[in-house]
CSV table of C-alpha atoms in Angstrom, one decimal:
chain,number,residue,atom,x,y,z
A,1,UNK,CA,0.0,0.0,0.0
A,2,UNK,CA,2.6,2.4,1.1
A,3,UNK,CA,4.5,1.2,-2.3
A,4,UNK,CA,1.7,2.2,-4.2
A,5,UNK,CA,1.2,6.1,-2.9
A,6,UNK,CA,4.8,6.4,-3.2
A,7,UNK,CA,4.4,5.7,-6.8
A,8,UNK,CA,1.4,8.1,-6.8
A,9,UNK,CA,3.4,10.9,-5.1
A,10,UNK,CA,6.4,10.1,-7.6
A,11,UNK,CA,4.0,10.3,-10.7
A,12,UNK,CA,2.1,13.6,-10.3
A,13,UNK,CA,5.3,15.3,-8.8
A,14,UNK,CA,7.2,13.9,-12.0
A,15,UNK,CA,4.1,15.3,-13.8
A,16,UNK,CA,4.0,18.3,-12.6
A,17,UNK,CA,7.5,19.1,-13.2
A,18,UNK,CA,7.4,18.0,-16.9
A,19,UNK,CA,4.3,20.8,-17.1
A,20,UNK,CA,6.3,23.1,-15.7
A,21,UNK,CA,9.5,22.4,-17.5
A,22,UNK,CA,7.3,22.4,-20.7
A,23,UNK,CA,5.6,25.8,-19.8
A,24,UNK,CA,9.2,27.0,-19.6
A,25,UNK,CA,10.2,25.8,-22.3
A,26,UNK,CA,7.5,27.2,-24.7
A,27,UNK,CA,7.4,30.3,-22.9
A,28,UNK,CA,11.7,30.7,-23.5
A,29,UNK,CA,11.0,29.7,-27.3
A,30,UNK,CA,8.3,32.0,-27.4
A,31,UNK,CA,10.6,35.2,-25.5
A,32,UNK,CA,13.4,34.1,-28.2
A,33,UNK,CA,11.3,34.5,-31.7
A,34,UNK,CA,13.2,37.3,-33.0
A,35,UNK,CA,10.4,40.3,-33.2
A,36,UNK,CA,10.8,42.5,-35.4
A,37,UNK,CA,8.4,44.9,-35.4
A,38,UNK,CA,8.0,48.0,-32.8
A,39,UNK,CA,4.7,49.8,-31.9
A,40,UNK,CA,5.5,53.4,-30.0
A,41,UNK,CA,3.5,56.0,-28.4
A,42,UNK,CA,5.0,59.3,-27.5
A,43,UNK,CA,3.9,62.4,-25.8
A,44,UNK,CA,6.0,65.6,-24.7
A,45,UNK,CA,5.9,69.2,-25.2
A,46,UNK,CA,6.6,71.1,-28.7
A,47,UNK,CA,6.4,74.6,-30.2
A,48,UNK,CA,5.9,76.2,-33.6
A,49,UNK,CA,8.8,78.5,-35.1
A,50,UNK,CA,6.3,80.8,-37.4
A,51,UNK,CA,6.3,84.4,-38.1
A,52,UNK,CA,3.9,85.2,-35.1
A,53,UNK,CA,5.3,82.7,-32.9
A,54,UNK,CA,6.7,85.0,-30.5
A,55,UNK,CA,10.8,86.4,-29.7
A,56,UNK,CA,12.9,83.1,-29.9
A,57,UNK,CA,15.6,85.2,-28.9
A,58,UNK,CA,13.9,85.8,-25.2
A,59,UNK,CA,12.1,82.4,-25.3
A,60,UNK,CA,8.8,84.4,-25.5
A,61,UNK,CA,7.0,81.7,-27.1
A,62,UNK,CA,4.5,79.1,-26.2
A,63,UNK,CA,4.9,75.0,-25.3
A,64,UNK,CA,2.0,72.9,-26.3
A,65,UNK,CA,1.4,68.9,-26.2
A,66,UNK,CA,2.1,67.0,-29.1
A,67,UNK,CA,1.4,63.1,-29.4
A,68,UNK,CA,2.8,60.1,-31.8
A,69,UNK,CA,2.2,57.2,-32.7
A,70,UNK,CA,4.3,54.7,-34.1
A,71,UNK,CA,4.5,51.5,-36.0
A,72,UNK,CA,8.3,50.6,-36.9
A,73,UNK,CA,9.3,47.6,-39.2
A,74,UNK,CA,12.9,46.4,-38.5
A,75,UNK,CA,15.0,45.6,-41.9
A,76,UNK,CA,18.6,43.9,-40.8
A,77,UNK,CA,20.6,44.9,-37.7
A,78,UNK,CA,21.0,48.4,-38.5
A,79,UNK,CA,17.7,49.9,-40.4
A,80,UNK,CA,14.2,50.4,-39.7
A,81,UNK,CA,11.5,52.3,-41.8
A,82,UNK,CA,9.2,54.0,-39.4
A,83,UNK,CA,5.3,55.1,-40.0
A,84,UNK,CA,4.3,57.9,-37.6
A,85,UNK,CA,0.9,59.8,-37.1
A,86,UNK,CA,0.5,62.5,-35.0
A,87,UNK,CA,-0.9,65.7,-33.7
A,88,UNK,CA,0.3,68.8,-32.0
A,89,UNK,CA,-1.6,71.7,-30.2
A,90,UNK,CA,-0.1,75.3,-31.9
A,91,UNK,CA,-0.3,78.2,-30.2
A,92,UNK,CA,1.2,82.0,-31.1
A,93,UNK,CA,2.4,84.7,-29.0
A,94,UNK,CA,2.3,87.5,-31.5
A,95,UNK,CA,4.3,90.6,-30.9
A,96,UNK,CA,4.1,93.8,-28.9
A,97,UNK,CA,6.0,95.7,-31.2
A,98,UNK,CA,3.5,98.5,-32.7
A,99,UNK,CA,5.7,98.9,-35.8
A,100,UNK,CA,5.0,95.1,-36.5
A,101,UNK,CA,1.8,94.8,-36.0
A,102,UNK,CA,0.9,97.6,-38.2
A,103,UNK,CA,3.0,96.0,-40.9
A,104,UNK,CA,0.7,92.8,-40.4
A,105,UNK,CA,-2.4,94.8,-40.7
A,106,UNK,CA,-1.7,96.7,-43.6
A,107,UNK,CA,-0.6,92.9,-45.5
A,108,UNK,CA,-3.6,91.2,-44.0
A,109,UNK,CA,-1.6,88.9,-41.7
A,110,UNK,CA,-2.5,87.1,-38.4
A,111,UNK,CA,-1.1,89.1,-35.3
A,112,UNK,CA,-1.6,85.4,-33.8
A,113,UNK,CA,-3.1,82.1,-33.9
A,114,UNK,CA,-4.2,79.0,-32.5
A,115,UNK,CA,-4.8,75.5,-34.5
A,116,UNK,CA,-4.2,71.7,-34.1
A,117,UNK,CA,-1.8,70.2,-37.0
A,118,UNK,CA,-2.3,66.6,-37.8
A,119,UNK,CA,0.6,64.9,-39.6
A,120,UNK,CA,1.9,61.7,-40.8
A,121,UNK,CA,5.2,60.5,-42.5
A,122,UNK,CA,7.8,57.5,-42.9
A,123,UNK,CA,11.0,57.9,-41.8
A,124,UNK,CA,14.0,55.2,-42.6
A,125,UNK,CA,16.2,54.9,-39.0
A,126,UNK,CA,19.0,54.1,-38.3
A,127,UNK,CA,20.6,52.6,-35.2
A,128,UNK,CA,24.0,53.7,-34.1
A,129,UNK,CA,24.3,50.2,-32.4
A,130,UNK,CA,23.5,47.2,-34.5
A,131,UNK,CA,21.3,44.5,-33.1
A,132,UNK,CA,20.2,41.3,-34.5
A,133,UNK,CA,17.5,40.0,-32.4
A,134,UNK,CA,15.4,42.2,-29.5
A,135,UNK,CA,16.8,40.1,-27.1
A,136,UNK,CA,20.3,41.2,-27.8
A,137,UNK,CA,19.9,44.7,-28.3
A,138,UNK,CA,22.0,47.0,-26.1
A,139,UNK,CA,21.2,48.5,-22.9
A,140,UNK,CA,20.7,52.1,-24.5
A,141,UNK,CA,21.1,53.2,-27.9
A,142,UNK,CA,21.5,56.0,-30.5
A,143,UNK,CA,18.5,56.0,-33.5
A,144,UNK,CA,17.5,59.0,-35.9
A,145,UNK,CA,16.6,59.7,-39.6
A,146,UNK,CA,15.3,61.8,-42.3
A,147,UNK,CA,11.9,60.9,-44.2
A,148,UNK,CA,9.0,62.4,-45.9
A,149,UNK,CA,5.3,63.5,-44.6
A,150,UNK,CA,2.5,64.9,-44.9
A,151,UNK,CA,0.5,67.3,-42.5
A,152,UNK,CA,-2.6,69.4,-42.0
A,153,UNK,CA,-3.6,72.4,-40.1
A,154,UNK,CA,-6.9,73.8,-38.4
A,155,UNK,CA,-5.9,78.0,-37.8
A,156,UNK,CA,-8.3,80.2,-35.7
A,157,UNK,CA,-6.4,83.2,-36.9
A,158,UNK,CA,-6.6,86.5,-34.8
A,159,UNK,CA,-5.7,89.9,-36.7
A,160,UNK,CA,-4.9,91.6,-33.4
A,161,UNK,CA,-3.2,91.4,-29.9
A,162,UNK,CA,-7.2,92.6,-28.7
A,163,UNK,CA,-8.9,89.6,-27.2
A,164,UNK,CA,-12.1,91.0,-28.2
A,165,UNK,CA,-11.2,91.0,-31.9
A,166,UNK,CA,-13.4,88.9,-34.4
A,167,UNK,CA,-11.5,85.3,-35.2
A,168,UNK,CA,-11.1,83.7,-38.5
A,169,UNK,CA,-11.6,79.8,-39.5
A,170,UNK,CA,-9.1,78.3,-41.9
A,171,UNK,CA,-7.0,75.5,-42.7
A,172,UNK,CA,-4.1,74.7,-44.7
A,173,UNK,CA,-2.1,71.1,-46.0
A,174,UNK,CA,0.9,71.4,-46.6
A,175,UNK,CA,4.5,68.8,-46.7
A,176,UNK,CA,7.3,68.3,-44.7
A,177,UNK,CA,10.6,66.9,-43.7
A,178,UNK,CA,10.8,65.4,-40.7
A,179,UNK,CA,14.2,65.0,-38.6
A,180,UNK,CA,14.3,62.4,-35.7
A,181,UNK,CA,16.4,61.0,-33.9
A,182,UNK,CA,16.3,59.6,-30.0
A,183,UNK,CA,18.0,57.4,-27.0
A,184,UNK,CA,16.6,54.5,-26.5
A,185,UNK,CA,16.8,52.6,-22.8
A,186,UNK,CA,16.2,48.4,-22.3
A,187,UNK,CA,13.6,48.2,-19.2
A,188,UNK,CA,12.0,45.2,-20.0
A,189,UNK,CA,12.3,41.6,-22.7
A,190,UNK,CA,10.0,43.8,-24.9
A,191,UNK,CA,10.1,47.2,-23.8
A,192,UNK,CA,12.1,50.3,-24.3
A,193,UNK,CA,11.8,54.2,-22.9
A,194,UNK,CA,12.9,56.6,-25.5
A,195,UNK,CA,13.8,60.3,-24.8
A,196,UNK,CA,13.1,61.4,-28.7
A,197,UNK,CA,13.2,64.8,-30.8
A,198,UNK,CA,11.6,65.8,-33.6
A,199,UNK,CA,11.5,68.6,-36.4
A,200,UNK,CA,9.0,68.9,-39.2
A,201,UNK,CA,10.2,71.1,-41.9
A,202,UNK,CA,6.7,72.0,-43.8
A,203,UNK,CA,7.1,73.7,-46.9
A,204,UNK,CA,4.6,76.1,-46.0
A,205,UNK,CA,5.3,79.5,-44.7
A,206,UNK,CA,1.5,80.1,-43.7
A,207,UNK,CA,0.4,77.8,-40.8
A,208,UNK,CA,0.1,80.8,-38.9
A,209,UNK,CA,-1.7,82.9,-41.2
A,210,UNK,CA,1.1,85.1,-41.6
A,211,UNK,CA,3.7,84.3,-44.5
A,212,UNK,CA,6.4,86.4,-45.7
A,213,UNK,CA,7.6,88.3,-42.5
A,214,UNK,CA,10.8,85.9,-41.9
A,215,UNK,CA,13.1,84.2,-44.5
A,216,UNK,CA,11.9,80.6,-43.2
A,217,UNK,CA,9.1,78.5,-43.7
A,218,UNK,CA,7.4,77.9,-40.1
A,219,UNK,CA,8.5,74.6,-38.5
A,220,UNK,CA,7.1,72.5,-35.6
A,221,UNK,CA,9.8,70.7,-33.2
A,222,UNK,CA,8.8,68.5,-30.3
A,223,UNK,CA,10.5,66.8,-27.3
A,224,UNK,CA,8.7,63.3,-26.3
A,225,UNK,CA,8.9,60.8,-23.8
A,226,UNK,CA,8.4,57.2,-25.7
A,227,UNK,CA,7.0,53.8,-25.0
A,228,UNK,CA,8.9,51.0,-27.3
A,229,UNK,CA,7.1,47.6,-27.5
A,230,UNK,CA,8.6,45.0,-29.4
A,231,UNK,CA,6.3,42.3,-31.2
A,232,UNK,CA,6.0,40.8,-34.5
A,233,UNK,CA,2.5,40.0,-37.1
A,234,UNK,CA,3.3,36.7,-37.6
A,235,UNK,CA,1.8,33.7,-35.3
A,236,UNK,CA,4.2,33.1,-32.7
């Protein structure tokens, strides 16, 4: 009798250790499928260099939220090509120099503005450190490139400093070239924190409503805080 629950003890314990080893086991093969694409989500504070944006030269200008998105499919060790859509809150300051803001209302220009620009573009990256599986990839990293996009603006244009001045309801599309590049930190199998900065070069030197003023085409630059998760399509 006591034979036979010592073979009972000895068969589910043996049991149970072969679920557990199995479990282990898929779960490690699982963890070691190389995945090779990244999904990101980052959110930080950004500013608009326009004509009305404010002095630049006494950081008399605003800050405003901006938010991205992020789906990035690894190619090799080295490259990724990177599909981002966004938006970012834009805000004016104006001037208070009379001179200026007589020039703007003789032209027809916006003394200020406010909008929301929605963008999207694909950027090929590059990573300073080469890695061929997420499970080797270094403890912090360099990453940036140069791509195309595509972006759109809804302006409430004001033609005064005056609060109680009458507003005016526009939009404008317009391209772009962004510029990106981050630091990337391991915290986790799957999971990276990025401190990441962005500029958008637009080809447009009207998203404020007020073109012509400066030399340069108004630009949008952001500073984010991003989430990296590693995964791939394919079944696992």
């Amino acid at each position: 009798m006591k034979e036979k629950i010592s073979l009972n003890v000895f068969f589910w314990v043996a049991l149970s250790f072969f679920s557990a080893h199995h479990s282990f086991g898929q779960s490690f093969h699982k963890y070691r499928i190389p995945k090779t694409d990244v999904f990101s989500v980052g959110i930080g504070p950004s500013f608009i260099y326009s004509d009305n944006a404010g002095d630049f030269r006494t950081f008399t200008f605003e800050w405003n939220p901006a938010l991205t998105v992020s789906y990035t499919k690894r190619l090799g060790s080295q490259f990724g090509i990177q599909t981002s859509l966004g938006a970012q809150q834009l805000v004016t300051n104006g001037s208070t120099n009379p001179g200026i803001l007589a020039l703007w209302e003789r032209s027809g220009s916006a003394a200020r503005f406010r909008g929301t620009a929605i963008f999207a573009d694909v950027v090929p990256i590059l990573y300073v450190i080469p890695y061929k599986n997420h499970f080797e990839r270094p403890q912090v990293n360099l990453y940036g490139g140069l791509g195309i996009g595509v972006m759109h603006v809804f302006q409430t244009k004001f033609f005064s400093m005056n609060s109680d001045e009458p507003k005016s309801k526009g939009n404008i599309s317009t391209g772009y070239i962004p510029l990106r590049g981050g630091i990337s930190f391991k915290v986790g199998a799957l999971t990276d924190i990025a401190l990441e900065g962005t500029v958008l070069f637009t080809f447009s030197d009207n998203l404020d409503g007020n073109a012509n003023y400066n030399s340069y085409n108004d630009y949008l630059a952001q500073a984010q805080i991003t989430y990296k998760r590693f995964f791939n399509f394919r079944k696992e």
